[in-house]
Short mmCIF file of C-alpha atoms in Angstrom, two decimals:
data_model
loop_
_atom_site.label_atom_id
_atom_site.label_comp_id
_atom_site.label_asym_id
_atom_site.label_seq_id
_atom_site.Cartn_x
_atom_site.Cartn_y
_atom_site.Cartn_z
CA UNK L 1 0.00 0.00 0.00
CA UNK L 2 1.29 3.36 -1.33
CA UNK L 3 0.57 6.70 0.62
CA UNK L 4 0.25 9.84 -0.81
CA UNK L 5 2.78 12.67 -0.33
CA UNK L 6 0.42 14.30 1.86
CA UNK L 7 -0.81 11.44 3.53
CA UNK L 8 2.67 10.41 4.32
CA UNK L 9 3.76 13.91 5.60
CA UNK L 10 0.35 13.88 8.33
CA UNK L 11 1.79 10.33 9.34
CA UNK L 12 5.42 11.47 9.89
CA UNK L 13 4.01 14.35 12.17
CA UNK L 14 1.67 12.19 14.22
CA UNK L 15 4.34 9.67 14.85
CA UNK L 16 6.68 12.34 16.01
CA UNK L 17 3.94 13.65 18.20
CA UNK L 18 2.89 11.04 19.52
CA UNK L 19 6.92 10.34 20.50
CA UNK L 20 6.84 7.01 18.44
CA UNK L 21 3.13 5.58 19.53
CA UNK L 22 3.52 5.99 22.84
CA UNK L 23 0.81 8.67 23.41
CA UNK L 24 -2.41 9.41 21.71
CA UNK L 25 -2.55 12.49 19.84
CA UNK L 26 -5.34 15.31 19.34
CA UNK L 27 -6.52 16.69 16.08
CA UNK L 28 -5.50 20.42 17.54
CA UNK L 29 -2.53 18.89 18.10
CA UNK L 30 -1.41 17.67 14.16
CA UNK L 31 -3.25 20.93 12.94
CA UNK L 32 -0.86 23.38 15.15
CA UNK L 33 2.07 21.14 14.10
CA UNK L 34 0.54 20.84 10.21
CA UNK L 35 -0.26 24.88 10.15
CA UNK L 36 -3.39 24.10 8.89
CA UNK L 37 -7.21 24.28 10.17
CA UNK L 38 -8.90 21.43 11.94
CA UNK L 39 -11.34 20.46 9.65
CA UNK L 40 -8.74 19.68 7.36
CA UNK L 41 -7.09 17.43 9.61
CA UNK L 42 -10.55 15.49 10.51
CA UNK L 43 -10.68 14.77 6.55
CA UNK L 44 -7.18 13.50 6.27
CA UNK L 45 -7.25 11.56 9.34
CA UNK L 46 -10.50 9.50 7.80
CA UNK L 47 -8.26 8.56 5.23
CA UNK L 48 -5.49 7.76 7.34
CA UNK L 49 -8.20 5.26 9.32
CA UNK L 50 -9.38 3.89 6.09
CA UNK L 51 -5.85 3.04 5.14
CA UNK L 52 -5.22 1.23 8.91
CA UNK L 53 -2.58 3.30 9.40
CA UNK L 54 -4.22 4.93 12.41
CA UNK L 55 -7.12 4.46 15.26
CA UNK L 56 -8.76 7.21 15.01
CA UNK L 57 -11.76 8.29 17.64
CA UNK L 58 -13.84 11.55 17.56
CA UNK L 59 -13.10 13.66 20.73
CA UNK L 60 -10.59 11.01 22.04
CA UNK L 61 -7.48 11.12 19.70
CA UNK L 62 -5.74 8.65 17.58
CA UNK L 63 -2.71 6.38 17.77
CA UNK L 64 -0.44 4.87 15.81
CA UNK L 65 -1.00 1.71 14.74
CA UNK L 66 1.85 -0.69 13.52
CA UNK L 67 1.47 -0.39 9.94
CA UNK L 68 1.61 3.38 10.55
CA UNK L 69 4.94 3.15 12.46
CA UNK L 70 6.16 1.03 9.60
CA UNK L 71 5.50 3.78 6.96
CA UNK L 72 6.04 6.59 8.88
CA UNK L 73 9.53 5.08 10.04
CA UNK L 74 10.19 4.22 6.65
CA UNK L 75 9.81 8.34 5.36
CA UNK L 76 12.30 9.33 8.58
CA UNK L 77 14.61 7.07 6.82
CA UNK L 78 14.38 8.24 3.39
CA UNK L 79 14.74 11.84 4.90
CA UNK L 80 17.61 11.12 6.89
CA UNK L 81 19.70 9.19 4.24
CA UNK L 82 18.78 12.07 1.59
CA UNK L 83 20.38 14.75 4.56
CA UNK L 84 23.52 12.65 4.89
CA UNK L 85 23.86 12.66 0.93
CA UNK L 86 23.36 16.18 0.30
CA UNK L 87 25.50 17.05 2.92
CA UNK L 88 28.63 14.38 2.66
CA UNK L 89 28.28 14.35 -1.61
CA UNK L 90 26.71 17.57 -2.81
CA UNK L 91 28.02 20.19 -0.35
CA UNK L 92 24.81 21.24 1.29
CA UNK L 93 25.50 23.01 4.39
CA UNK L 94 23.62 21.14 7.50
CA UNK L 95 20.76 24.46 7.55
CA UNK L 96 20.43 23.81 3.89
CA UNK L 97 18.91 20.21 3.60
CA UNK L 98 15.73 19.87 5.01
CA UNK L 99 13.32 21.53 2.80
CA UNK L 100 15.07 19.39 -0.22
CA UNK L 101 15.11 16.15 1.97
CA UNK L 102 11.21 16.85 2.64
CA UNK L 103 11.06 16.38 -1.34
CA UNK L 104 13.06 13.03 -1.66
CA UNK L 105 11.70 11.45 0.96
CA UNK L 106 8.66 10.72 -1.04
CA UNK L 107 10.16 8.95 -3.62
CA UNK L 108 9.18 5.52 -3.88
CA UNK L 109 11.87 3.17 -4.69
CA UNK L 110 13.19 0.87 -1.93
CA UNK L 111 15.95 -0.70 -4.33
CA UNK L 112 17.08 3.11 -4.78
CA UNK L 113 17.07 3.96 -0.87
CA UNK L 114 19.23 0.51 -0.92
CA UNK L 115 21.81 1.52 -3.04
CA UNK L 116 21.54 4.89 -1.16
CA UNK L 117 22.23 3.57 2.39
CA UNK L 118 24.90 0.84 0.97
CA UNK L 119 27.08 4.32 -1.03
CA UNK L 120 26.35 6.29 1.61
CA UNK L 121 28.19 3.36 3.99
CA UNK L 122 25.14 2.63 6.29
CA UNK L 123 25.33 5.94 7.90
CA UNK L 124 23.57 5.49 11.94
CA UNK L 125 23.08 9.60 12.31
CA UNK L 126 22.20 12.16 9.65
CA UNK L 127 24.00 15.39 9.62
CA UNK L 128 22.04 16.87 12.70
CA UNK L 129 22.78 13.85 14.87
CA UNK L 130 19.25 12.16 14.59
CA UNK L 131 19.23 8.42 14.51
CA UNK L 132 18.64 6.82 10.62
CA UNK L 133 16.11 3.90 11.18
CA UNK L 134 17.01 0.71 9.08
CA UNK L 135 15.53 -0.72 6.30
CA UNK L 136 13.18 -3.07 8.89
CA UNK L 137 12.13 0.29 10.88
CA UNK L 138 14.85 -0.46 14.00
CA UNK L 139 16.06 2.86 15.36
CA UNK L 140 19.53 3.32 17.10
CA UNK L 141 19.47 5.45 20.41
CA UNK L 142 22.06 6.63 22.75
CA UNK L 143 21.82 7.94 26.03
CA UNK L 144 22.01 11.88 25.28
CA UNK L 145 20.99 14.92 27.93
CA UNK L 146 20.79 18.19 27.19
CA UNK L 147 23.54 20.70 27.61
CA UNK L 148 21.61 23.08 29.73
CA UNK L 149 21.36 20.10 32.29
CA UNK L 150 25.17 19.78 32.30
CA UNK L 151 26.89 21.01 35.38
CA UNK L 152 30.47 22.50 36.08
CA UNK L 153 33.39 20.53 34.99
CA UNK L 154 31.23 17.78 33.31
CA UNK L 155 32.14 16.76 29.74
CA UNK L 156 30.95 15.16 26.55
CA UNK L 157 30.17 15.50 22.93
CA UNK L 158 27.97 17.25 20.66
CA UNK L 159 26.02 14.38 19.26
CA UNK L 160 22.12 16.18 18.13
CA UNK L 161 20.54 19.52 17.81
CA UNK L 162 16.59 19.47 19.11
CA UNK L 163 15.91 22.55 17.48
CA UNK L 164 17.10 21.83 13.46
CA UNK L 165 15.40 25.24 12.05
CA UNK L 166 17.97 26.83 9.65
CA UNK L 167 18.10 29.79 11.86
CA UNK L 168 19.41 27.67 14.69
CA UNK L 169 21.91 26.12 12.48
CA UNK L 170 22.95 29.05 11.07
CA UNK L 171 23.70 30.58 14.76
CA UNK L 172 25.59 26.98 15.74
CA UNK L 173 28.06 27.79 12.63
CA UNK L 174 29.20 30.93 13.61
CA UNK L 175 29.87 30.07 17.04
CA UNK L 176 31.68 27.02 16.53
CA UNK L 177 29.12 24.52 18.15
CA UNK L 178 29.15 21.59 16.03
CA UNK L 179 27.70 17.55 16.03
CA UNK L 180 31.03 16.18 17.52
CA UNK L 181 32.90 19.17 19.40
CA UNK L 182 34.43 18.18 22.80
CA UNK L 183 33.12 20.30 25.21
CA UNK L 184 33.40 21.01 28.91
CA UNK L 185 31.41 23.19 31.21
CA UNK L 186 33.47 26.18 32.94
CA UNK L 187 30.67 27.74 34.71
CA UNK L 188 27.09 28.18 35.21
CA UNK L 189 25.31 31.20 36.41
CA UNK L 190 22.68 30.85 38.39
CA UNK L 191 21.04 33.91 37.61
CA UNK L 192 19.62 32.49 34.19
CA UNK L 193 21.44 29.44 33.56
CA UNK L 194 23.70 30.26 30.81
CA UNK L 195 26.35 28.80 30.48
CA UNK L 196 30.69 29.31 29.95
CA UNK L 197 31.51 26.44 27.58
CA UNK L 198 35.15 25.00 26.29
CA UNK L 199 34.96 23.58 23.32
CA UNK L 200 37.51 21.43 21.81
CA UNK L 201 39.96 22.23 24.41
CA UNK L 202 40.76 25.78 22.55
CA UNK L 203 37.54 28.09 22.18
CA UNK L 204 35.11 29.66 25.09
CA UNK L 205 31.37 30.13 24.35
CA UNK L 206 29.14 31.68 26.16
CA UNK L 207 25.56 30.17 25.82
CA UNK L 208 21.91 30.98 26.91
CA UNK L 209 19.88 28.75 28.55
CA UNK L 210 17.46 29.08 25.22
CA UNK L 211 20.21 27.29 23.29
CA UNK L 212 21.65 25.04 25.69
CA UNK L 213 18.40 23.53 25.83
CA UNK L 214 18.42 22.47 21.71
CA UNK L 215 22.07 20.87 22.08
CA UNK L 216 21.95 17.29 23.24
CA UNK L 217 25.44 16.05 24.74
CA UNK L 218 26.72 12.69 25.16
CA UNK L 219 28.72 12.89 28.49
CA UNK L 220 32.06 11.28 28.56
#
């Protein structure tokens, strides 16, 4: 069974919401993350149901169903090899590749996602640190915290951005915060929990709380 672009697109959000079927979700809900009005939502979601890709109830929410979580993990994967492409063979910068991704992942060729993953070397992460689900819909996780939760003299690694706008990117660049910089907290002020950050052993940041919040850190 083939979904269509837009059917496929609803699905991705609801899984996301609904942190990977392990919550219901409400139609306000996938219309504030969908931009779009309500009613709209009710008419895609009664296709979604017809299609068993979701349970969906009237005034109680919908879930997930497995089928759903196939497909829906099957478009995160598409989108995530197509980022590690563009980025590794094309020379995208990393605030660059999501609105083309959001157009290849709807291509429908599992032989040419194959040959993708097997030239791309079976990346695990695409270029913002997010985990690339296999071709049977297995995701790798690692035990990540945020950097704003980090306290003095604590270390790790860059490994994920929660926030992957371009704007936030953009910022990350010119401050030298990348996936994969060393870093080690220097200070914390308890004022507004910003932070004094080393990075790499050589360069001093000084972060907001805001930001510190959308970097995820695997502690050494």
């Amino acid at each position: 069974m083939e979904l269509t672009t837009a059917e496929e697109n609803y699905l991705k959000a609801i899984y996301h919401l609904s942190d990977g079927g392990k919550k219901s979700v409400s139609t306000n809900d996938i219309a504030a993350e969908m931009n779009t009005k309500a009613a709209s939502v009710s008419d895609m979601l009664r296709k979604l149901g017809e299609k068993e890709v979701i349970e969906y109830r009237k005034y109680y929410g919908l879930q997930i169903t497995e089928s759903g979580k196939r497909h829906a993990l099957q478009t995160i994967r598409k989108h995530r090899l197509w980022e590690v492409f563009l980025v590794e063979k094309l020379n995208f910068a990393w605030d660059e590749v999501h609105e083309v991704a959001e157009q290849l992942e709807h291509i429908h060729s599992p032989l040419l996602i194959q040959r993708l993953d097997s030239y791309l070397n079976y990346p695990k992460f695409d270029p913002h640190g997010d985990p690339i689900p296999d071709e049977f819909g297995d995701v790798r996780s690692r035990p990540r915290v945020q950097l704003n939760e980090m306290e003095v003299d604590q270390t790790g690694q860059i490994v994920a951005v929660k926030d992957s706008s371009a704007a936030f990117l953009r910022y990350l660049d010119k401050v030298g915060a990348y996936i994969g910089a060393r870093i080690k907290i220097l200070d914390k002020v308890e004022f507004d929990g910003s932070l004094e950050i080393l990075v790499d052993q050589k360069k001093t940041l000084f972060m907001s709380k805001e930001v510190a919040c959308n970097i995820l850190v695997l502690q050494s």
